[in-house]
mmCIF file of C-alpha atoms in Angstrom:
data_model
loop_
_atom_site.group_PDB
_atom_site.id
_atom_site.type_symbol
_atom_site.label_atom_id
_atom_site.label_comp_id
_atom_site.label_asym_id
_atom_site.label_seq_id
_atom_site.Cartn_x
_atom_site.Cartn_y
_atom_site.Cartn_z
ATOM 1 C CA UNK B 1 76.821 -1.343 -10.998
ATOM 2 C CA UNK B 2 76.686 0.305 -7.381
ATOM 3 C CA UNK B 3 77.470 -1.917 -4.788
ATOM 4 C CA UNK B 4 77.451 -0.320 -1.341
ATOM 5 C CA UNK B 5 77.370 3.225 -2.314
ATOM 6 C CA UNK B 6 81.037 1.890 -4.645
ATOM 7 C CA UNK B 7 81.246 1.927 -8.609
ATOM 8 C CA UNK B 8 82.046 -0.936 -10.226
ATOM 9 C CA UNK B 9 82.257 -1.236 -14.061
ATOM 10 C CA UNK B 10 80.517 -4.856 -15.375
ATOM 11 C CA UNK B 11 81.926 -6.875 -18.434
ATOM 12 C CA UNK B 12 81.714 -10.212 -19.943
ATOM 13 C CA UNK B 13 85.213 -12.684 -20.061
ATOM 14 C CA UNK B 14 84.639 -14.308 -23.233
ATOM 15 C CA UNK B 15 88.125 -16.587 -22.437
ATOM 16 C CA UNK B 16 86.272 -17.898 -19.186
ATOM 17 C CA UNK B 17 82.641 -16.911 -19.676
ATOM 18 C CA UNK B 18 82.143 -15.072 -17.073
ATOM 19 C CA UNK B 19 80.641 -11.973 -15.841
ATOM 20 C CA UNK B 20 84.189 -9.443 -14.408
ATOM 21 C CA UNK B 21 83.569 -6.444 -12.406
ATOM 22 C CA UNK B 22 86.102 -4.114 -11.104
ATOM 23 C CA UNK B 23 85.529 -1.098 -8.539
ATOM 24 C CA UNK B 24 86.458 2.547 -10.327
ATOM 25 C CA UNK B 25 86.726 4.227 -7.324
ATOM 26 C CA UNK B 26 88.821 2.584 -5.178
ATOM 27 C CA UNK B 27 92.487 3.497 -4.305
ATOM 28 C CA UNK B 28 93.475 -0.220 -5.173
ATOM 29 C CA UNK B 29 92.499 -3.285 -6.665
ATOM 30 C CA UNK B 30 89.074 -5.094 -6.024
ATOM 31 C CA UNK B 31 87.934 -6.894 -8.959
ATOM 32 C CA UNK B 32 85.713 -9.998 -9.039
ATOM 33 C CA UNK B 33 83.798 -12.936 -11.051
ATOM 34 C CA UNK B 34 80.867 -14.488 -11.359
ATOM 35 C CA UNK B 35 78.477 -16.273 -13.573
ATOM 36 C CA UNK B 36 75.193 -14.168 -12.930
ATOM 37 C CA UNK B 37 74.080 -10.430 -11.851
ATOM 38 C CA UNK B 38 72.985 -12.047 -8.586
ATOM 39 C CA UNK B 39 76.733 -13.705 -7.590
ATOM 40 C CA UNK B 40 78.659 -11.050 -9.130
ATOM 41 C CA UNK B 41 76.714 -8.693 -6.709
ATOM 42 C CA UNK B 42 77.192 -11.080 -3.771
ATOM 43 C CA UNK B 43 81.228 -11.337 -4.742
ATOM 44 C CA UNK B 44 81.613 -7.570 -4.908
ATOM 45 C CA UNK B 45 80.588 -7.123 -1.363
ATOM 46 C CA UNK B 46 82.305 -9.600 -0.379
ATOM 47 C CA UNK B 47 85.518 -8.272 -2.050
ATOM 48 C CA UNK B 48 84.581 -4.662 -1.068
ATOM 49 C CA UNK B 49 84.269 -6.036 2.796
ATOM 50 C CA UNK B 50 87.978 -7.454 2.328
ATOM 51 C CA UNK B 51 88.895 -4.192 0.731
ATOM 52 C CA UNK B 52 87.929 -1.884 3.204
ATOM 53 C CA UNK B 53 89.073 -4.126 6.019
ATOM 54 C CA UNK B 54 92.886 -4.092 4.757
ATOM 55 C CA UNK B 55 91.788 -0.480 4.093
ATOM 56 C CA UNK B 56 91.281 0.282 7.715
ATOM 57 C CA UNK B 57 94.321 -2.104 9.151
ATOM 58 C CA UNK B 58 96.659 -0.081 7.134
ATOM 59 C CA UNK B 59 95.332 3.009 7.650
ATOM 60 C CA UNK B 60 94.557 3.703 4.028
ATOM 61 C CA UNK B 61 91.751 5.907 2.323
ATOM 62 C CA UNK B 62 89.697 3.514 0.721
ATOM 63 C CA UNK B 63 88.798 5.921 -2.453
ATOM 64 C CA UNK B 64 91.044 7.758 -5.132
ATOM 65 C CA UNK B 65 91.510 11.267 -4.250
#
């Protein structure tokens, strides 16, 4: 799954049946849940946004080298 130009890997969590994403690229941890396509898209930007904010306060490049 792309979400804002970011990779993100999708799989099912049998334990809580839900969808799990987690970004591939990212030089940290962003990962996120959500019943559907639709909300798991909707979380990932949302955790992306968060990501890149923390990113930028700290002065940190948001993608692996």
């Amino acid at each position: 799954m792309d979400i804002d130009g970011y990779r993100a890997t999708v799989e099912y969590d049998p334990d809580i049946e839900m969808l799990r994403d987690a970004f591939v690229d990212l030089n940290g941890g962003a990962d996120f849940y959500a019943a559907d396509l639709a909300k798991l898209r909707e979380e990932g930007r949302q955790s992306l946004k968060v990501f890149l904010q923390m990113c930028e306060e700290d002065h940190v490049e948001p993608r692996k080298r």
